[in-house]
Coordinates of C-alpha atoms in Angstrom, one line a residue:
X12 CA 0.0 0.0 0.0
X13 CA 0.9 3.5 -0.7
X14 CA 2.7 5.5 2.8
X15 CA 0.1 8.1 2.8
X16 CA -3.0 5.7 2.8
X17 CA -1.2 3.4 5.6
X18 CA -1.2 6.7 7.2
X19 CA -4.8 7.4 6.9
X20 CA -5.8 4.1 7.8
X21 CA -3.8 4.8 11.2
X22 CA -5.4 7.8 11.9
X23 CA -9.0 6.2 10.9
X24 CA -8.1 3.4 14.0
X25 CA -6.9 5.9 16.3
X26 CA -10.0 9.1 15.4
X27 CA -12.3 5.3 15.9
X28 CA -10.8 4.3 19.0
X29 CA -11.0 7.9 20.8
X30 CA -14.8 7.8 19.6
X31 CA -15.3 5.0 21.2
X32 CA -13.3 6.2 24.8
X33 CA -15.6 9.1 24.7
X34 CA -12.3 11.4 24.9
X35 CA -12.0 14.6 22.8
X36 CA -8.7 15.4 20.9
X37 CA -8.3 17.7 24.1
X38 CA -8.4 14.9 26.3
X39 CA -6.2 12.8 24.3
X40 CA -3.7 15.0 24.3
X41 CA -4.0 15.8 28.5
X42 CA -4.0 12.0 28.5
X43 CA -0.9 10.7 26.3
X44 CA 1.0 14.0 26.6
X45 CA 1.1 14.5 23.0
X46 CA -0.1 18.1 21.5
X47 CA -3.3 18.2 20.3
X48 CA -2.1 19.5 16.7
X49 CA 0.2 16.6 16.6
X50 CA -3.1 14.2 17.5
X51 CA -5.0 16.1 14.8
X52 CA -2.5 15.8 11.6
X53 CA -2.3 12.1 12.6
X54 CA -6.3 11.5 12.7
X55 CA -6.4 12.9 9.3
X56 CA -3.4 11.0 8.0
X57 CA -1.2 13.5 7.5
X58 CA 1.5 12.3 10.2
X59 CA 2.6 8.4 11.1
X60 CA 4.0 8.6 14.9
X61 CA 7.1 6.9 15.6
X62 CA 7.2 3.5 17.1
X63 CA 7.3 5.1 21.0
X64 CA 4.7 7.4 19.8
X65 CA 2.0 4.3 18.9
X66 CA 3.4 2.6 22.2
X67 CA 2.5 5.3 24.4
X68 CA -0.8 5.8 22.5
X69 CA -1.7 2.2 22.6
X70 CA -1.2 2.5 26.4
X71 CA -3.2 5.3 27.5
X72 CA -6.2 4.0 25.0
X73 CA -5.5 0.6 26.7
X74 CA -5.7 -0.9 23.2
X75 CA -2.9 -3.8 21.9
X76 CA 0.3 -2.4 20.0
X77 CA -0.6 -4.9 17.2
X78 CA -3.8 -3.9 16.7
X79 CA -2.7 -0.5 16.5
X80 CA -0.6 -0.9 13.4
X81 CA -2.9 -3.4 12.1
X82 CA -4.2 -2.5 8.7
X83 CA -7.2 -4.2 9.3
X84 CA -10.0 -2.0 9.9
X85 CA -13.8 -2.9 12.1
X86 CA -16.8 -3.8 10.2
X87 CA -17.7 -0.5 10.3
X88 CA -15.1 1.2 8.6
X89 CA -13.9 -2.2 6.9
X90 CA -15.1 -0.7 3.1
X91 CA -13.5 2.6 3.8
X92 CA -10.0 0.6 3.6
X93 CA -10.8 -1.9 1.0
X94 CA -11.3 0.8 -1.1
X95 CA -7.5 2.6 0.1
X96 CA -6.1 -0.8 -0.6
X97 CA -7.6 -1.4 -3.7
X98 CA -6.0 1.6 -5.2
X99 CA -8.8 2.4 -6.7
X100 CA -8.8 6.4 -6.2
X101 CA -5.6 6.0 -8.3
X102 CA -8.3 4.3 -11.2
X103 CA -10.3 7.7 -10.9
X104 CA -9.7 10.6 -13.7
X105 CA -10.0 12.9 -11.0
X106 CA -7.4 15.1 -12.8
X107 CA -10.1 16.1 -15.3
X108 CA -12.6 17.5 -12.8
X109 CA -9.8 19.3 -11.1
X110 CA -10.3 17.4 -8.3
X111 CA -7.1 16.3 -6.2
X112 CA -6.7 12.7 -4.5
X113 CA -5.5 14.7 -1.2
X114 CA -9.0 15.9 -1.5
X115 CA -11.0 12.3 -0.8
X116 CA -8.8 11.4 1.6
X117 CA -9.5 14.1 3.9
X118 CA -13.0 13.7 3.4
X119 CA -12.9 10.2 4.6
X120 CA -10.5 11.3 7.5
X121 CA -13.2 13.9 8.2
X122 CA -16.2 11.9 8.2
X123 CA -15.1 7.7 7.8
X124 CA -18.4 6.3 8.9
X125 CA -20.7 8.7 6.3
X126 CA -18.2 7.7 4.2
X127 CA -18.3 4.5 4.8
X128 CA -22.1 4.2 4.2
X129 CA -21.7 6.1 1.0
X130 CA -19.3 3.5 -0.4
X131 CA -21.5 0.6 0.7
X132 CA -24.4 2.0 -1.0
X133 CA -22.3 2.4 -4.4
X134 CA -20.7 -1.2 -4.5
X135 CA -24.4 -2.3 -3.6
X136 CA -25.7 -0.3 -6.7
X137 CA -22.8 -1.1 -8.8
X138 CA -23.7 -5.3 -7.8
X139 CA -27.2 -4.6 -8.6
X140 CA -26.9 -3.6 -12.0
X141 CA -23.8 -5.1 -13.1
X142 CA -21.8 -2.3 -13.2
X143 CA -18.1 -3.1 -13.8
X144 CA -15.0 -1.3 -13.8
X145 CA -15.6 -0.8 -18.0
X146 CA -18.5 0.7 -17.2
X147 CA -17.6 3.2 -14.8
X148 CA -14.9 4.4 -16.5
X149 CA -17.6 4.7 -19.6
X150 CA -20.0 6.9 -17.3
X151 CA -16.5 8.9 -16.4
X152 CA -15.9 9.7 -19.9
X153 CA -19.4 10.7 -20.2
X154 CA -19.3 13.1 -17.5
X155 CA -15.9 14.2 -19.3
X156 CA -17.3 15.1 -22.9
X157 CA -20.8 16.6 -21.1
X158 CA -18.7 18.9 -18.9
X159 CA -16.8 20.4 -22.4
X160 CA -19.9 20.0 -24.7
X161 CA -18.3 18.1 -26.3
X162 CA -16.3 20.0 -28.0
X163 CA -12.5 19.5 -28.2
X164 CA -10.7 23.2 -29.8
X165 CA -7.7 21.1 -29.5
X166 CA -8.3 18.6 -31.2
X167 CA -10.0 20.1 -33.9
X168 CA -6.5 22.2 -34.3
X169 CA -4.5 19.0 -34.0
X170 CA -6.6 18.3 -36.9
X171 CA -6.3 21.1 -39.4
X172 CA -2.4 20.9 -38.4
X173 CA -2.1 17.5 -39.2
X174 CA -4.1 18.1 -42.6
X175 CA -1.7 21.1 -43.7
X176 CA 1.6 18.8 -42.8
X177 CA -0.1 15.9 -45.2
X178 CA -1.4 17.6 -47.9
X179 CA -5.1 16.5 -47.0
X180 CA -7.2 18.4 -48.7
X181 CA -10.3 18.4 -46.1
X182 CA -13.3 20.1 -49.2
X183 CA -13.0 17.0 -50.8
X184 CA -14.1 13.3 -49.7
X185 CA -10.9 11.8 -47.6
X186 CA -10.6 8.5 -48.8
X187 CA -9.1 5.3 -47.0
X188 CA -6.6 4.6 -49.8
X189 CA -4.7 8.1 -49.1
X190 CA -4.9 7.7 -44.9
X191 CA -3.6 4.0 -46.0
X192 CA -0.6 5.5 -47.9
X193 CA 0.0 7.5 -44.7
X194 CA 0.2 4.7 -42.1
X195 CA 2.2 2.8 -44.2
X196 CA 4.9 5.5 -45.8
X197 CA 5.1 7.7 -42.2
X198 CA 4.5 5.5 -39.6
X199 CA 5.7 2.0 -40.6
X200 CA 2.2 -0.1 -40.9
X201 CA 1.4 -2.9 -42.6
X202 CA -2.1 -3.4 -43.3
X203 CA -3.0 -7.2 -43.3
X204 CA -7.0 -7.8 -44.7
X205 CA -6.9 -11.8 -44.9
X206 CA -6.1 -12.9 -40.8
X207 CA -9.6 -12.2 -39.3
X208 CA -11.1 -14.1 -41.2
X209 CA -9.5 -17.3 -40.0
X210 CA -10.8 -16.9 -36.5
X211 CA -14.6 -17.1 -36.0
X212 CA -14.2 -15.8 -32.6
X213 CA -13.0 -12.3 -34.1
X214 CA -16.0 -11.9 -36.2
X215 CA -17.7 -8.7 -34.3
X216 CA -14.3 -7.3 -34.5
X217 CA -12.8 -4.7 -37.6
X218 CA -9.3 -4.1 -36.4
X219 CA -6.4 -5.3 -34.2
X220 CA -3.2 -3.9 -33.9
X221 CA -0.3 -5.4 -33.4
X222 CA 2.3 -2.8 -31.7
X223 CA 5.6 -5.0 -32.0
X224 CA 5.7 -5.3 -36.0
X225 CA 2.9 -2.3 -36.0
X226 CA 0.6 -4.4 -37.6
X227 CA -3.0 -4.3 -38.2
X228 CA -5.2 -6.6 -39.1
X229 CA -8.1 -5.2 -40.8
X230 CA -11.5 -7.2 -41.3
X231 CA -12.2 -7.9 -45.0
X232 CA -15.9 -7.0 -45.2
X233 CA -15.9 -3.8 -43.3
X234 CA -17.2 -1.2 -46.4
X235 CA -14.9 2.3 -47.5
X236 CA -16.5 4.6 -44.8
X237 CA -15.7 2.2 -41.8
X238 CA -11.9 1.8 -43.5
X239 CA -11.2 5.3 -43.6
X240 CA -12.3 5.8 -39.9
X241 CA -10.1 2.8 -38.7
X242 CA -7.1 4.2 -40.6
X243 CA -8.2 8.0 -39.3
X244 CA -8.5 6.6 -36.1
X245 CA -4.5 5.1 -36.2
X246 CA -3.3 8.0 -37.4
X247 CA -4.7 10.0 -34.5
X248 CA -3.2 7.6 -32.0
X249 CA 0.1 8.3 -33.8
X250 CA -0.1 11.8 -34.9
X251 CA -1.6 12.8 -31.4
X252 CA 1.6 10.3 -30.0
X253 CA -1.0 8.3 -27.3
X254 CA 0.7 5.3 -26.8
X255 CA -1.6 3.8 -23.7
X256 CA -4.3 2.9 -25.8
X257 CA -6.6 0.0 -27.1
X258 CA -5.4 -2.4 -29.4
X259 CA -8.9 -3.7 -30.4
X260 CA -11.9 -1.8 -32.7
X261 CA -14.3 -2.2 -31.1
X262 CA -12.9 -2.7 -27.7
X263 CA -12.2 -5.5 -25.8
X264 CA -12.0 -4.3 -22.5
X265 CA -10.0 -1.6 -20.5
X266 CA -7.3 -1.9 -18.2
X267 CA -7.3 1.9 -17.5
X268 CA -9.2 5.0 -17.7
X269 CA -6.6 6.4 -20.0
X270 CA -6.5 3.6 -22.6
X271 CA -10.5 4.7 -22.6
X272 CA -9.6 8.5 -22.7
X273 CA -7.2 8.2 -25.5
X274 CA -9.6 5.9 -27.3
X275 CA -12.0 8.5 -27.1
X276 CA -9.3 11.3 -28.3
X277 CA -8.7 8.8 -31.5
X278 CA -12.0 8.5 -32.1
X279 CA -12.7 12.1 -31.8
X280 CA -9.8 13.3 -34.1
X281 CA -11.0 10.7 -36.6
X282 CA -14.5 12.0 -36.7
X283 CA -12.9 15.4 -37.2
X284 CA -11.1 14.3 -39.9
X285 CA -13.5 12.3 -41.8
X286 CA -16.3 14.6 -41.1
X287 CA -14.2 18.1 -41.4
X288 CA -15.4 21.0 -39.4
X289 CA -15.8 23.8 -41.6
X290 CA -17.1 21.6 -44.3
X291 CA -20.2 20.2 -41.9
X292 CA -21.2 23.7 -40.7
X293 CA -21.9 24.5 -44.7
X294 CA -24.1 21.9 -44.6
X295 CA -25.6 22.6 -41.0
X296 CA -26.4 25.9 -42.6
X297 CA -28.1 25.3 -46.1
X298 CA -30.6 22.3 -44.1
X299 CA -31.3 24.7 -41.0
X300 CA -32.5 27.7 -43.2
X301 CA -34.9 25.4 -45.4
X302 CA -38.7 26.0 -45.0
X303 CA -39.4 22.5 -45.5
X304 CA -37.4 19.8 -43.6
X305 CA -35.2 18.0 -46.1
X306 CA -35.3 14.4 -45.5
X307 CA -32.4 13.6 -47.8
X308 CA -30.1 16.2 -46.4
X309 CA -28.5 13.3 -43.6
X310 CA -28.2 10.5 -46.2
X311 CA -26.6 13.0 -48.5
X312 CA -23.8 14.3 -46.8
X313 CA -23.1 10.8 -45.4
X314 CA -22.1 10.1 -49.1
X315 CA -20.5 13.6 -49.1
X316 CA -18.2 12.7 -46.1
X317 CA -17.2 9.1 -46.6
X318 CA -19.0 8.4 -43.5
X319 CA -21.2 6.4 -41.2
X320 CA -24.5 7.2 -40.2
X321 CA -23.2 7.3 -36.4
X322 CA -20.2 8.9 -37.2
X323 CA -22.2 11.5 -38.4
X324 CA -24.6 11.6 -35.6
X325 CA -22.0 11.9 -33.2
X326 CA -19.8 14.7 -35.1
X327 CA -23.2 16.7 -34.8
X328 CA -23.2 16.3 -31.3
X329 CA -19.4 18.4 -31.4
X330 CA -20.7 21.2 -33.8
X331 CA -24.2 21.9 -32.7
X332 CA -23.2 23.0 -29.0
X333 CA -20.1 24.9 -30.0
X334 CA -21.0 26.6 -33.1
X335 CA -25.1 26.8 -33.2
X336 CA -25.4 27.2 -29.5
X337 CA -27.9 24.3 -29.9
X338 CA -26.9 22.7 -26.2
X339 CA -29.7 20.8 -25.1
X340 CA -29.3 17.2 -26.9
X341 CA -29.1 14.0 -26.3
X342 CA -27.3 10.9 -28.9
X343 CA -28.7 7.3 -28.4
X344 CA -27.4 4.2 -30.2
X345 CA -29.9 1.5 -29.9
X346 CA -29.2 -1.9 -30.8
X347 CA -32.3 -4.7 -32.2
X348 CA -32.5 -8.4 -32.9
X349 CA -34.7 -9.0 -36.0
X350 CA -37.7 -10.9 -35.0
X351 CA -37.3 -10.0 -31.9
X352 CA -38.9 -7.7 -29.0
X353 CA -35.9 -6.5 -27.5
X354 CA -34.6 -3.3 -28.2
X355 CA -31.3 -1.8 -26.3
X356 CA -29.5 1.3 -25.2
X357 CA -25.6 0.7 -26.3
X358 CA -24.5 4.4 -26.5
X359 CA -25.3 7.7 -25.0
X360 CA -24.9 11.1 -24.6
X361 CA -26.6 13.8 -22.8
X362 CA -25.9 17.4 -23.1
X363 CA -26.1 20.2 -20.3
X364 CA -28.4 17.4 -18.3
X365 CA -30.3 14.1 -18.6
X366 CA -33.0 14.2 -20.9
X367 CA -36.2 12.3 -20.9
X368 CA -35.3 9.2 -23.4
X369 CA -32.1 7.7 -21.7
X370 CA -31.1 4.4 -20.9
X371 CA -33.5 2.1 -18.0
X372 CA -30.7 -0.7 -16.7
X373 CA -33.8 -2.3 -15.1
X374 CA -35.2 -4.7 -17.7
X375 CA -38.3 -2.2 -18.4
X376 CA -40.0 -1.5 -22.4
X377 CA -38.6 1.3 -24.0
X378 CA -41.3 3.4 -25.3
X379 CA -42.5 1.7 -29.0
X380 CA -43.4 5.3 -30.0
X381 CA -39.7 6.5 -30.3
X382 CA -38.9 7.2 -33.8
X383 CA -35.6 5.0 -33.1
X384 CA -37.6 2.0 -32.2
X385 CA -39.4 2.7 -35.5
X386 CA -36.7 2.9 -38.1
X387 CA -35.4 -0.3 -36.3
X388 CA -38.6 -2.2 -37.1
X389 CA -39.0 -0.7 -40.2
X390 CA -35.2 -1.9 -41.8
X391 CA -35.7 -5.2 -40.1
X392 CA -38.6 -5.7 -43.0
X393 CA -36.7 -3.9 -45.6
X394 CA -34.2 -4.7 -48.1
X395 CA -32.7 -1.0 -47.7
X396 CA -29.4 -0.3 -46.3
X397 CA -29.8 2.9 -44.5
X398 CA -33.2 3.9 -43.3
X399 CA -34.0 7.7 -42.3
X400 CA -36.7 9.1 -40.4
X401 CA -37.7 12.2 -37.9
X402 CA -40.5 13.3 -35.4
X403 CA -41.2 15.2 -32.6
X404 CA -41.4 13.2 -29.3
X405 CA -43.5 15.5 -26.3
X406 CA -42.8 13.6 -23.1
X407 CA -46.3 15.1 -21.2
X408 CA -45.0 13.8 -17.9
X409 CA -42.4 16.5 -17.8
X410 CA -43.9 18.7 -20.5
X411 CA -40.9 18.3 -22.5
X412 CA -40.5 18.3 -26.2
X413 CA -37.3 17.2 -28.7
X414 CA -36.5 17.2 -32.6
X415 CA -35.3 14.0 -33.3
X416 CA -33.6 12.3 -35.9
X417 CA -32.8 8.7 -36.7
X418 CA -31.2 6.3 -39.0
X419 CA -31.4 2.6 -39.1
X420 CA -28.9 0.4 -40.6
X421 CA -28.1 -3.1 -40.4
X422 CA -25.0 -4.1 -38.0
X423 CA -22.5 -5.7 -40.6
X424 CA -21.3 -7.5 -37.9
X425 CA -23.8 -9.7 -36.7
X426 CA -26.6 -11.5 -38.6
X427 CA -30.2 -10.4 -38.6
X428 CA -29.2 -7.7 -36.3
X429 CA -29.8 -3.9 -36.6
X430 CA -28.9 -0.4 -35.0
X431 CA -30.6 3.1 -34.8
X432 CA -28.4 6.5 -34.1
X433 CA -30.7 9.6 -32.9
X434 CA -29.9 13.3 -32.4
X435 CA -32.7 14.4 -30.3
X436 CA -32.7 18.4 -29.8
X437 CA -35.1 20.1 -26.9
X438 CA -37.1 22.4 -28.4
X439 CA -36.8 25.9 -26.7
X440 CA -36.9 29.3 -27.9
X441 CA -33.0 28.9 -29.2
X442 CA -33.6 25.9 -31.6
X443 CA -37.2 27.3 -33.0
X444 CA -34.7 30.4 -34.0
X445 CA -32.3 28.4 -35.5
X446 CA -34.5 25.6 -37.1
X447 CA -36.6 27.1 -39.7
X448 CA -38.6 23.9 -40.7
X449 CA -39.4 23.4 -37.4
X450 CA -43.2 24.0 -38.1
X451 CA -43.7 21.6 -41.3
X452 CA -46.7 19.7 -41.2
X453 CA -45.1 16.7 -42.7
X454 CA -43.0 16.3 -39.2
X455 CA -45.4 14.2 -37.0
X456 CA -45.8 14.8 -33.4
X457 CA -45.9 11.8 -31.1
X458 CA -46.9 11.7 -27.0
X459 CA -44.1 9.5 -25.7
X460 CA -42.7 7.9 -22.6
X461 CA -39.6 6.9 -21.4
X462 CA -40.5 3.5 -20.6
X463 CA -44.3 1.7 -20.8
X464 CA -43.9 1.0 -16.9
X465 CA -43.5 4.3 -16.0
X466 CA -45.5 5.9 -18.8
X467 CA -48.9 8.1 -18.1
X468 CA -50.1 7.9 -21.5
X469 CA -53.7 6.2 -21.4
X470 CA -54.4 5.3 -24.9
X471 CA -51.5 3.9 -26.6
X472 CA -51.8 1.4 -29.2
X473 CA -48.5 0.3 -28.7
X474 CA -47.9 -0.5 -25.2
X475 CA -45.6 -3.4 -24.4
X476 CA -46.1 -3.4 -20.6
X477 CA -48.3 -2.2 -18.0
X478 CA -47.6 0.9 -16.1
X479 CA -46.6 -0.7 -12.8
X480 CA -43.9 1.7 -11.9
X481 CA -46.3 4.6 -12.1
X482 CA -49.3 3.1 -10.2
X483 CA -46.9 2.6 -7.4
X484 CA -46.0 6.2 -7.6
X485 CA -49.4 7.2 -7.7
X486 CA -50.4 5.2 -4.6
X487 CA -47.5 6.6 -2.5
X488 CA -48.4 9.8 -3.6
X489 CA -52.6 8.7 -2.5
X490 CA -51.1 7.3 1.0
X491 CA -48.8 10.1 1.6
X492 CA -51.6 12.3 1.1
X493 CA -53.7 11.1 3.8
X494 CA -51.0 10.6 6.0
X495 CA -50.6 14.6 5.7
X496 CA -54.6 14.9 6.3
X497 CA -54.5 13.0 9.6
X498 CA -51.4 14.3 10.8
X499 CA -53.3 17.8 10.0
X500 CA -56.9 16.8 12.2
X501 CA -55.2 15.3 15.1
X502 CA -52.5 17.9 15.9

């Protein structure tokens, strides 16, 4: 263990121990002659007495030696040092909230037993609902890109740099065969298309690198738009020189939160590359100032920009914040088994807060009247690659309403299987500026719910579940009430 959490574990026993005497740090210090400053800096675990120091302490508290340098803790503050020895403050990105490690620590000095019950309420959370290491360090990166708005100025320079040094010109389509010629004349790739084939377990996979002969293996069936982002996505890691990264697209799992930062940095520059600023917002602006909404304008510039439908998506989610001051929004990836009735949440992002459609971990039915539900039932009976679609969703329990796109494609990497990408944008008095066909007729307007448990709409045709959820709610709400009335007559 680290010196400075063996010394906080020490002053967590001795602070416990005192407690439990009923003496004050006064007392303590009238009792062992030690100055009460001195007791202080050791409670918080900011000092480690010498060996006569403990002795004498261990005396006076009429406590063992051994079990004063033990680091094993009591049941009730037994999390507080599993988590110390588990390192796992080190696991946090608490650098990017500004937030220093010093900082825990003297909260748990300050208060171990709230602390304590804190922890045990997150593990028990975290058991509940599966939620692994991965997955927190997900949620982290979440909190990350929400906090900047997703938008990374640095990147996006990094970008235009690297694009001037390479002679990439960014108003015309970048193609996979010129980022190829890049990673294999500057940074010493091979590309190798025949290997994953040979392994059936590799078949949800599109790349692996290989760092020792910088290597990497490339799936053979992947189509030009997801080539050029795996070969944008290299050169990012290379030109941006990350070297704790993920050797695996799509990932495997992570060992750290910086192989998942850096992953997300790749990702990023390659969107920005693919997808190039300037280029994007010419676009933003001709389909914005229509009259009529253009339903053609997303499948469009996906063949303009060499791109996927979620790569697009999620390069919209960088520009609208930052240069439309459109804030409010929300990307969901859903994934869908054809024939089936299961529809999933495998991405999101919410911007300046949570909005109403987000992801439910507790088995419940996702609302059938989202428009990203729709498109995925509508390609699972069509012979089309890329279906396209739009609507306004009005969420009446909290009086809510969003602009939302979505695209449906099937996944080319599992059979009979499908995905939806959504943009949804609240509507408020900045987007009905900004969005002139905003009003067209020919955009429908659908009541919708989160999920059908929790869901208040009486009449839908659609329903998958009953509202349990919300009839427990309500009959709280009814029992609370009468509580109030009788607590009112009888006082």
């Amino acid at each position: 263990m680290e010196e400075e959490y063996i010394k906080l574990i020490f002053g967590l026993k001795l602070k416990q121990i005192r407690t439990k005497r009923k003496l004050s740090l006064f007392g303590l210090s009238k009792l062992s002659g030690l100055s009460k400053s001195y007791l202080n800096e050791i409670e918080k675990g900011k000092k480690y007495p010498k060996t006569d120091k403990i002795a004498l302490l261990a005396e006076k508290l009429e406590v063992p030696y051994d079990s004063m340098v033990s680091l094993k803790l009591d049941k009730n503050l037994a999390p507080v040092g599993e988590l110390l020895k588990s390192k796992v403050l080190k696991e946090l990105p608490l650098d990017l909230f500004g937030i220093k490690e010093s900082d825990l620590i003297d909260i748990v000095a300050n208060a171990p037993t709230k602390v304590n019950a804190f922890i045990g309420t997150i593990i028990e959370i975290a058991k509940h609902y599966n939620f692994g290491k991965e997955n927190f360090y997900l949620a982290s990166l979440r909190s990350f890109q929400e906090a900047s708005n997703n938008f990374f100025p640095e990147l996006e320079e990094a970008v235009l740099n690297f694009s001037k040094a390479y002679q990439i010109k960014l108003k015309k389509t970048v193609s996979s065969i010129e980022l190829e010629e890049i990673l294999v004349e500057e940074y010493g790739y091979t590309i190798n298309n025949d290997v994953l084939t040979k392994y059936k377990e590799l078949d949800k996979l599109r790349s692996i690198f290989v760092p020792k002969t910088k290597t990497l293996l490339v799936a053979h069936h992947i189509d030009e738009a997801q080539r050029a982002f795996i070969y944008a996505k290299e050169i990012g890691y290379n030109y941006l020189n990350i070297e704790e990264r993920l050797y695996t697209f799509t990932w495997i799992k992570f060992n750290n939160f910086d192989q998942v930062l850096n992953n997300f940095y790749a990702s990023y520059f390659a969107g920005a590359l693919v997808i190039p600023r300037e280029s994007i917002k010419k676009n933003i602006d001709s389909f914005l100032s229509k009259p009529k909404f253009d339903k053609t304008f997303l499948a469009g510039i996906k063949n303009n920009y060499n791109a996927s439908p979620e790569s697009l998506y999620q390069r919209l989610t960088n520009i609208l914040p930052n240069d439309y001051q459109l804030e409010n929004l929300f990307f969901l990836r859903l994934s869908h088994k054809g024939g089936s009735n299961h529809f999933e949440i495998t991405k999101e992002l919410h911007l300046t807060h949570q909005h109403s459609p987000h992801g439910n971990e507790t088995n419940e039915k996702y609302c059938r009247r989202w428009v990203a539900i729709r498109v995925l039932q509508d390609i699972a009976k069509s012979s089309d690659e890329h279906l396209m679609d739009v609507q306004i969703s009005h969420y009446p329990n909290d009086g809510l309403s969003y602009l939302i796109f979505s695209s449906a494609t099937a996944d080319p990497f599992k059979k009979d299987e499908y995905r939806s990408v959504s943009l949804g944008l609240l509507i408020n008095t900045e987007l009905k500026k900004k969005v002139k066909f905003l009003d067209d007729p020919s955009i429908k307007t659908y009541d919708v719910g989160v999920t059908c448990e929790r869901c208040a709409i009486s009449d839908c045709e659609v329903r998958q579940s009953a509202p349990t959820v919300l009839k427990r709610q309500q009959q709280y709400l009814k029992t609370e009430a009468v509580v109030d009335e009788l607590q009112k007559k009888f006082s």
